[in-house]
Amino acid sequence: MSSMSNVAGLSKWIRTLPNAKSSVLMIIILSFITGVLLFLLQPVNVGNGLEDFFYGGAFGFVVFGLPAIITGSTDQLWVESLNGINLKAKHSMFLALVSMSLAGIVSIIGTAVGLIFNMNLFFNSILFGC
C-alpha cells in the first residue's frame, strides 16, 4: 500500500509535454537567443551592433536550432524502424529541445569563462557544447 501512496505523491510532479510545434518554436527562439548571447559576449566584428545581433541569431539557429529540429524529427523514425519503444513526435522534439538547451548553456558558460580568464574559448565552448 505504501508504494501506491508513493506513486500518488509523485503524480503532482508529472506534467504533459508540449506538442511538437511548440517545441520547434521554442527551439527556434532559444537557439536565436543563444546565438545573440554568444555574439554579445564574444563579438565577431561583422558590422555594427544590429548586424551582430542578427548574425548571432542566425549563427545560433544554424549551429544549435537546425540540428535539434532535424534530430527531433528523425529520432522518432529511427526508433520505430528499430522496433524500439513507442516514441511520439512530441517526446522526440522535447528531448531535442532539452539537449539543444544544454549545449547552448555549455557554450555560453564556456564563452563567459574565456572572457574572465582572457582566453579565446569561443569556438572550443561551442564544439564542447555540441
Tab-separated table of N, CA and C in Angstrom:
chain	number	residue	atom	x	y	z
A	1	MET	N	0.809	-1.187	0.000
A	1	MET	CA	0.000	0.000	0.000
A	1	MET	C	0.861	1.263	0.000
A	2	SER	N	2.032	1.181	0.586
A	2	SER	CA	2.888	2.363	0.637
A	2	SER	C	3.427	2.727	-0.741
A	3	SER	N	3.640	1.740	-1.605
A	3	SER	CA	4.106	2.054	-2.955
A	3	SER	C	3.031	2.795	-3.731
A	4	MET	N	1.778	2.471	-3.492
A	4	MET	CA	0.685	3.192	-4.153
A	4	MET	C	0.644	4.650	-3.695
A	5	SER	N	0.883	4.877	-2.429
A	5	SER	CA	0.870	6.257	-1.934
A	5	SER	C	2.094	7.026	-2.434
A	6	ASN	N	3.226	6.322	-2.612
A	6	ASN	CA	4.412	6.978	-3.178
A	6	ASN	C	4.161	7.417	-4.611
A	7	VAL	N	3.542	6.544	-5.398
A	7	VAL	CA	3.229	6.882	-6.787
A	7	VAL	C	2.213	8.012	-6.833
A	8	ALA	N	1.232	7.963	-5.959
A	8	ALA	CA	0.232	9.035	-5.917
A	8	ALA	C	0.874	10.357	-5.507
A	9	GLY	N	1.854	10.313	-4.630
A	9	GLY	CA	2.554	11.526	-4.232
A	9	GLY	C	3.396	12.113	-5.347
A	10	LEU	N	3.911	11.252	-6.225
A	10	LEU	CA	4.717	11.734	-7.347
A	10	LEU	C	3.872	12.292	-8.483
A	11	SER	N	2.598	11.987	-8.497
A	11	SER	CA	1.756	12.404	-9.616
A	11	SER	C	1.623	13.922	-9.716
A	12	LYS	N	1.862	14.650	-8.639
A	12	LYS	CA	1.779	16.105	-8.727
A	12	LYS	C	2.936	16.694	-9.529
A	13	TRP	N	4.012	15.945	-9.726
A	13	TRP	CA	5.163	16.425	-10.483
A	13	TRP	C	5.066	16.069	-11.960
A	14	ILE	N	4.146	15.211	-12.334
A	14	ILE	CA	4.030	14.768	-13.723
A	14	ILE	C	3.264	15.822	-14.518
A	15	ARG	N	3.847	16.257	-15.594
A	15	ARG	CA	3.234	17.250	-16.470
A	15	ARG	C	3.153	16.668	-17.878
A	16	THR	N	2.269	17.221	-18.667
A	16	THR	CA	2.197	16.798	-20.058
A	16	THR	C	3.232	17.580	-20.859
A	17	LEU	N	3.785	16.930	-21.842
A	17	LEU	CA	4.780	17.580	-22.691
A	17	LEU	C	4.084	18.489	-23.695
A	18	PRO	N	4.759	19.557	-24.112
A	18	PRO	CA	4.166	20.397	-25.160
A	18	PRO	C	4.147	19.632	-26.479
A	19	ASN	N	3.243	20.039	-27.370
A	19	ASN	CA	3.199	19.357	-28.666
A	19	ASN	C	4.441	19.707	-29.483
A	20	ALA	N	4.613	19.016	-30.582
A	20	ALA	CA	5.842	19.146	-31.377
A	20	ALA	C	6.002	20.559	-31.945
A	21	LYS	N	4.907	21.188	-32.341
A	21	LYS	CA	5.000	22.540	-32.908
A	21	LYS	C	5.506	23.542	-31.872
A	22	SER	N	5.042	23.401	-30.640
A	22	SER	CA	5.512	24.301	-29.583
A	22	SER	C	6.991	24.081	-29.294
A	23	SER	N	7.414	22.819	-29.317
A	23	SER	CA	8.830	22.527	-29.084
A	23	SER	C	9.698	23.097	-30.195
A	24	VAL	N	9.239	22.986	-31.438
A	24	VAL	CA	10.005	23.541	-32.565
A	24	VAL	C	10.092	25.060	-32.440
A	25	LEU	N	8.996	25.694	-32.059
A	25	LEU	CA	9.011	27.143	-31.876
A	25	LEU	C	9.970	27.546	-30.764
A	26	MET	N	9.977	26.804	-29.674
A	26	MET	CA	10.902	27.094	-28.579
A	26	MET	C	12.354	26.843	-28.991
A	27	ILE	N	12.594	25.819	-29.808
A	27	ILE	CA	13.942	25.561	-30.311
A	27	ILE	C	14.422	26.748	-31.143
A	28	ILE	N	13.559	27.256	-32.008
A	28	ILE	CA	13.935	28.389	-32.855
A	28	ILE	C	14.239	29.620	-32.004
A	29	ILE	N	13.374	29.906	-31.044
A	29	ILE	CA	13.557	31.095	-30.207
A	29	ILE	C	14.802	30.965	-29.333
A	30	LEU	N	14.958	29.824	-28.664
A	30	LEU	CA	16.105	29.651	-27.762
A	30	LEU	C	17.434	29.605	-28.515
A	31	SER	N	17.448	29.002	-29.701
A	31	SER	CA	18.697	28.974	-30.460
A	31	SER	C	19.064	30.375	-30.951
A	32	PHE	N	18.066	31.171	-31.334
A	32	PHE	CA	18.331	32.550	-31.741
A	32	PHE	C	18.889	33.349	-30.570
A	33	ILE	N	18.267	33.208	-29.401
A	33	ILE	CA	18.731	33.928	-28.209
A	33	ILE	C	20.131	33.471	-27.808
A	34	THR	N	20.393	32.171	-27.911
A	34	THR	CA	21.723	31.651	-27.585
A	34	THR	C	22.780	32.248	-28.506
A	35	GLY	N	22.495	32.303	-29.793
A	35	GLY	CA	23.439	32.897	-30.737
A	35	GLY	C	23.672	34.371	-30.474
A	36	VAL	N	22.607	35.092	-30.142
A	36	VAL	CA	22.748	36.518	-29.828
A	36	VAL	C	23.611	36.701	-28.586
A	37	LEU	N	23.365	35.891	-27.553
A	37	LEU	CA	24.173	35.996	-26.335
A	37	LEU	C	25.638	35.668	-26.601
A	38	LEU	N	25.881	34.661	-27.425
A	38	LEU	CA	27.268	34.312	-27.744
A	38	LEU	C	27.965	35.448	-28.486
A	39	PHE	N	27.264	36.080	-29.416
A	39	PHE	CA	27.878	37.170	-30.169
A	39	PHE	C	27.984	38.441	-29.337
A	40	LEU	N	27.126	38.605	-28.327
A	40	LEU	CA	27.274	39.758	-27.438
A	40	LEU	C	28.438	39.562	-26.478
A	41	LEU	N	28.655	38.323	-26.034
A	41	LEU	CA	29.780	38.047	-25.144
A	41	LEU	C	31.111	38.121	-25.879
A	42	GLN	N	31.172	37.538	-27.040
A	42	GLN	CA	32.404	37.484	-27.838
A	42	GLN	C	32.082	38.047	-29.217
A	43	PRO	N	32.093	39.375	-29.367
A	43	PRO	CA	31.668	39.943	-30.644
A	43	PRO	C	32.624	39.593	-31.778
A	44	VAL	N	32.043	39.196	-32.877
A	44	VAL	CA	32.785	38.969	-34.110
A	44	VAL	C	32.517	40.208	-34.953
A	45	ASN	N	33.537	40.965	-35.245
A	45	ASN	CA	33.369	42.270	-35.876
A	45	ASN	C	32.821	42.134	-37.288
A	46	VAL	N	31.527	41.953	-37.370
A	46	VAL	CA	30.855	41.847	-38.657
A	46	VAL	C	30.404	43.221	-39.116
A	47	GLY	N	29.979	44.020	-38.200
A	47	GLY	CA	29.492	45.355	-38.523
A	47	GLY	C	29.095	46.058	-37.247
A	48	ASN	N	27.986	46.772	-37.320
A	48	ASN	CA	27.520	47.462	-36.119
A	48	ASN	C	26.785	46.483	-35.198
A	49	GLY	N	26.252	46.989	-34.102
A	49	GLY	CA	25.621	46.129	-33.107
A	49	GLY	C	24.392	45.406	-33.616
A	50	LEU	N	23.623	46.070	-34.486
A	50	LEU	CA	22.419	45.438	-35.016
A	50	LEU	C	22.767	44.271	-35.936
A	51	GLU	N	23.815	44.435	-36.733
A	51	GLU	CA	24.245	43.331	-37.593
A	51	GLU	C	24.778	42.172	-36.765
A	52	ASP	N	25.521	42.475	-35.697
A	52	ASP	CA	25.979	41.413	-34.797
A	52	ASP	C	24.801	40.677	-34.176
A	53	PHE	N	23.745	41.413	-33.857
A	53	PHE	CA	22.549	40.800	-33.283
A	53	PHE	C	21.945	39.779	-34.244
A	54	PHE	N	21.745	40.184	-35.495
A	54	PHE	CA	21.114	39.278	-36.451
A	54	PHE	C	22.051	38.166	-36.907
A	55	TYR	N	23.339	38.478	-37.077
A	55	TYR	CA	24.289	37.422	-37.420
A	55	TYR	C	24.422	36.419	-36.277
A	56	GLY	N	24.414	36.901	-35.048
A	56	GLY	CA	24.461	35.999	-33.901
A	56	GLY	C	23.235	35.120	-33.830
A	57	GLY	N	22.072	35.698	-34.080
A	57	GLY	CA	20.847	34.908	-34.084
A	57	GLY	C	20.842	33.865	-35.182
A	58	ALA	N	21.302	34.254	-36.370
A	58	ALA	CA	21.376	33.287	-37.468
A	58	ALA	C	22.401	32.202	-37.169
A	59	PHE	N	23.520	32.594	-36.572
A	59	PHE	CA	24.542	31.624	-36.186
A	59	PHE	C	23.980	30.629	-35.172
A	60	GLY	N	23.279	31.127	-34.168
A	60	GLY	CA	22.691	30.252	-33.157
A	60	GLY	C	21.671	29.309	-33.745
A	61	PHE	N	20.868	29.801	-34.689
A	61	PHE	CA	19.869	28.926	-35.300
A	61	PHE	C	20.518	27.836	-36.137
A	62	VAL	N	21.547	28.203	-36.908
A	62	VAL	CA	22.196	27.207	-37.772
A	62	VAL	C	22.996	26.199	-36.953
A	63	VAL	N	23.686	26.657	-35.913
A	63	VAL	CA	24.550	25.763	-35.132
A	63	VAL	C	23.760	24.945	-34.118
A	64	PHE	N	22.774	25.545	-33.473
A	64	PHE	CA	22.046	24.855	-32.411
A	64	PHE	C	20.640	24.429	-32.831
A	65	GLY	N	19.889	25.323	-33.447
A	65	GLY	CA	18.482	25.059	-33.728
A	65	GLY	C	18.225	24.077	-34.843
A	66	LEU	N	18.882	24.265	-35.962
A	66	LEU	CA	18.643	23.391	-37.114
A	66	LEU	C	18.997	21.934	-36.834
A	67	PRO	N	20.155	21.635	-36.240
A	67	PRO	CA	20.423	20.230	-35.901
A	67	PRO	C	19.431	19.658	-34.890
A	68	ALA	N	18.959	20.481	-33.961
A	68	ALA	CA	17.979	19.988	-32.986
A	68	ALA	C	16.658	19.648	-33.663
A	69	ILE	N	16.223	20.471	-34.598
A	69	ILE	CA	14.973	20.197	-35.308
A	69	ILE	C	15.113	18.946	-36.163
A	70	ILE	N	16.237	18.811	-36.853
A	70	ILE	CA	16.454	17.623	-37.683
A	70	ILE	C	16.511	16.374	-36.821
A	71	THR	N	17.225	16.449	-35.706
A	71	THR	CA	17.336	15.297	-34.813
A	71	THR	C	15.990	14.933	-34.212
A	72	GLY	N	15.240	15.930	-33.775
A	72	GLY	CA	13.937	15.660	-33.183
A	72	GLY	C	12.963	15.034	-34.155
A	73	SER	N	13.052	15.413	-35.422
A	73	SER	CA	12.119	14.853	-36.398
A	73	SER	C	12.541	13.478	-36.896
A	74	THR	N	13.815	13.165	-36.853
A	74	THR	CA	14.247	11.853	-37.348
A	74	THR	C	14.375	10.797	-36.259
A	75	ASP	N	14.500	11.203	-35.002
A	75	ASP	CA	14.636	10.217	-33.919
A	75	ASP	C	13.446	9.283	-33.840
A	76	GLN	N	12.261	9.827	-33.983
A	76	GLN	CA	11.061	9.004	-33.906
A	76	GLN	C	11.073	7.935	-34.994
A	77	LEU	N	11.473	8.297	-36.192
A	77	LEU	CA	11.505	7.329	-37.291
A	77	LEU	C	12.565	6.262	-37.070
A	78	TRP	N	13.722	6.656	-36.545
A	78	TRP	CA	14.789	5.688	-36.297
A	78	TRP	C	14.406	4.696	-35.212
A	79	VAL	N	13.811	5.187	-34.140
A	79	VAL	CA	13.406	4.292	-33.055
A	79	VAL	C	12.322	3.338	-33.539
A	80	GLU	N	11.394	3.844	-34.341
A	80	GLU	CA	10.328	2.994	-34.864
A	80	GLU	C	10.876	1.948	-35.830
A	81	SER	N	11.852	2.316	-36.652
A	81	SER	CA	12.405	1.355	-37.613
A	81	SER	C	13.212	0.261	-36.930
A	82	LEU	N	13.732	0.539	-35.730
A	82	LEU	CA	14.480	-0.465	-34.978
A	82	LEU	C	13.597	-1.235	-34.003
A	83	ASN	N	12.275	-1.095	-34.152
A	83	ASN	CA	11.297	-1.763	-33.288
A	83	ASN	C	11.531	-1.433	-31.824
A	84	GLY	N	11.774	-0.170	-31.547
A	84	GLY	CA	12.021	0.271	-30.175
A	84	GLY	C	10.736	0.672	-29.482
A	85	ILE	N	10.859	1.569	-28.535
A	85	ILE	CA	9.707	1.999	-27.755
A	85	ILE	C	8.772	2.849	-28.606
A	86	ASN	N	7.579	3.065	-28.107
A	86	ASN	CA	6.608	3.895	-28.802
A	86	ASN	C	6.934	5.361	-28.522
A	87	LEU	N	7.764	5.941	-29.351
A	87	LEU	CA	8.214	7.319	-29.172
A	87	LEU	C	7.369	8.231	-30.044
A	88	LYS	N	6.710	9.178	-29.431
A	88	LYS	CA	5.873	10.107	-30.176
A	88	LYS	C	6.699	11.309	-30.608
A	89	ALA	N	6.154	12.060	-31.550
A	89	ALA	CA	6.866	13.230	-32.071
A	89	ALA	C	7.089	14.271	-30.980
A	90	LYS	N	6.116	14.431	-30.085
A	90	LYS	CA	6.295	15.435	-29.039
A	90	LYS	C	7.394	15.038	-28.060
A	91	HIS	N	7.585	13.735	-27.840
A	91	HIS	CA	8.668	13.285	-26.964
A	91	HIS	C	10.030	13.553	-27.596
A	92	SER	N	10.172	13.196	-28.871
A	92	SER	CA	11.474	13.369	-29.514
A	92	SER	C	11.814	14.849	-29.694
A	93	MET	N	10.826	15.688	-29.994
A	93	MET	CA	11.106	17.119	-30.134
A	93	MET	C	11.432	17.750	-28.784
A	94	PHE	N	10.793	17.274	-27.707
A	94	PHE	CA	11.116	17.802	-26.385
A	94	PHE	C	12.529	17.398	-25.972
A	95	LEU	N	12.923	16.164	-26.270
A	95	LEU	CA	14.292	15.739	-25.972
A	95	LEU	C	15.305	16.554	-26.772
A	96	ALA	N	14.979	16.866	-28.021
A	96	ALA	CA	15.861	17.709	-28.833
A	96	ALA	C	15.957	19.115	-28.247
A	97	LEU	N	14.846	19.636	-27.737
A	97	LEU	CA	14.850	20.953	-27.097
A	97	LEU	C	15.725	20.960	-25.851
A	98	VAL	N	15.612	19.926	-25.032
A	98	VAL	CA	16.411	19.855	-23.805
A	98	VAL	C	17.895	19.742	-24.134
A	99	SER	N	18.243	18.879	-25.091
A	99	SER	CA	19.661	18.710	-25.425
A	99	SER	C	20.235	19.966	-26.076
A	100	MET	N	19.442	20.651	-26.901
A	100	MET	CA	19.903	21.894	-27.503
A	100	MET	C	20.098	22.969	-26.440
A	101	SER	N	19.206	23.005	-25.461
A	101	SER	CA	19.339	23.985	-24.382
A	101	SER	C	20.595	23.735	-23.561
A	102	LEU	N	20.877	22.474	-23.270
A	102	LEU	CA	22.090	22.147	-22.512
A	102	LEU	C	23.350	22.513	-23.292
A	103	ALA	N	23.355	22.240	-24.596
A	103	ALA	CA	24.513	22.600	-25.416
A	103	ALA	C	24.689	24.115	-25.473
A	104	GLY	N	23.600	24.849	-25.552
A	104	GLY	CA	23.682	26.305	-25.552
A	104	GLY	C	24.191	26.861	-24.239
A	105	ILE	N	23.737	26.271	-23.133
A	105	ILE	CA	24.197	26.724	-21.816
A	105	ILE	C	25.690	26.475	-21.656
A	106	VAL	N	26.158	25.303	-22.089
A	106	VAL	CA	27.593	25.000	-22.008
A	106	VAL	C	28.388	25.983	-22.860
A	107	SER	N	27.887	26.316	-24.033
A	107	SER	CA	28.596	27.255	-24.905
A	107	SER	C	28.650	28.653	-24.306
A	108	ILE	N	27.551	29.100	-23.720
A	108	ILE	CA	27.525	30.429	-23.110
A	108	ILE	C	28.451	30.480	-21.900
A	109	ILE	N	28.414	29.446	-21.063
A	109	ILE	CA	29.290	29.411	-19.889
A	109	ILE	C	30.754	29.361	-20.313
A	110	GLY	N	31.071	28.562	-21.330
A	110	GLY	CA	32.453	28.481	-21.806
A	110	GLY	C	32.953	29.797	-22.363
A	111	THR	N	32.102	30.505	-23.079
A	111	THR	CA	32.494	31.805	-23.610
A	111	THR	C	32.681	32.818	-22.487
A	112	ALA	N	31.808	32.783	-21.482
A	112	ALA	CA	31.945	33.699	-20.344
A	112	ALA	C	33.213	33.407	-19.547
A	113	VAL	N	33.536	32.131	-19.351
A	113	VAL	CA	34.769	31.764	-18.639
A	113	VAL	C	35.985	32.222	-19.433
A	114	GLY	N	35.926	32.096	-20.747
A	114	GLY	CA	37.019	32.572	-21.585
A	114	GLY	C	37.223	34.069	-21.477
A	115	LEU	N	36.144	34.821	-21.333
A	115	LEU	CA	36.277	36.264	-21.149
A	115	LEU	C	36.862	36.603	-19.786
A	116	ILE	N	36.482	35.837	-18.773
A	116	ILE	CA	37.000	36.100	-17.427
A	116	ILE	C	38.504	35.861	-17.370
A	117	PHE	N	38.968	34.769	-17.968
A	117	PHE	CA	40.389	34.425	-17.925
A	117	PHE	C	41.170	34.963	-19.120
A	118	ASN	N	40.525	35.799	-19.937
A	118	ASN	CA	41.159	36.450	-21.072
A	118	ASN	C	41.750	35.438	-22.052
A	119	MET	N	40.975	34.405	-22.349
A	119	MET	CA	41.356	33.405	-23.343
A	119	MET	C	40.239	33.320	-24.374
A	120	ASN	N	40.582	32.921	-25.570
A	120	ASN	CA	39.585	32.791	-26.620
A	120	ASN	C	39.045	31.361	-26.628
A	121	LEU	N	37.969	31.144	-25.899
A	121	LEU	CA	37.339	29.827	-25.824
A	121	LEU	C	36.021	29.787	-26.581
A	122	PHE	N	35.803	30.734	-27.476
A	122	PHE	CA	34.530	30.838	-28.182
A	122	PHE	C	34.231	29.569	-28.970
A	123	PHE	N	35.127	29.191	-29.859
A	123	PHE	CA	34.882	28.016	-30.695
A	123	PHE	C	35.009	26.722	-29.906
A	124	ASN	N	35.918	26.693	-28.927
A	124	ASN	CA	36.058	25.488	-28.109
A	124	ASN	C	34.795	25.210	-27.307
A	125	SER	N	34.189	26.249	-26.754
A	125	SER	CA	32.975	26.034	-25.971
A	125	SER	C	31.819	25.608	-26.857
A	126	ILE	N	31.759	26.120	-28.078
A	126	ILE	CA	30.700	25.698	-28.994
A	126	ILE	C	30.893	24.237	-29.381
A	127	LEU	N	32.133	23.848	-29.676
A	127	LEU	CA	32.389	22.450	-30.027
A	127	LEU	C	32.130	21.517	-28.854
A	128	PHE	N	32.503	21.930	-27.653
A	128	PHE	CA	32.258	21.100	-26.476
A	128	PHE	C	30.767	21.003	-26.185
A	129	GLY	N	30.039	22.091	-26.407
A	129	GLY	CA	28.598	22.074	-26.182
A	129	GLY	C	27.856	21.206	-27.165
A	130	CYS	N	28.339	21.178	-28.395
A	130	CYS	CA	27.657	20.367	-29.408
A	130	CYS	C	28.123	18.943	-29.318
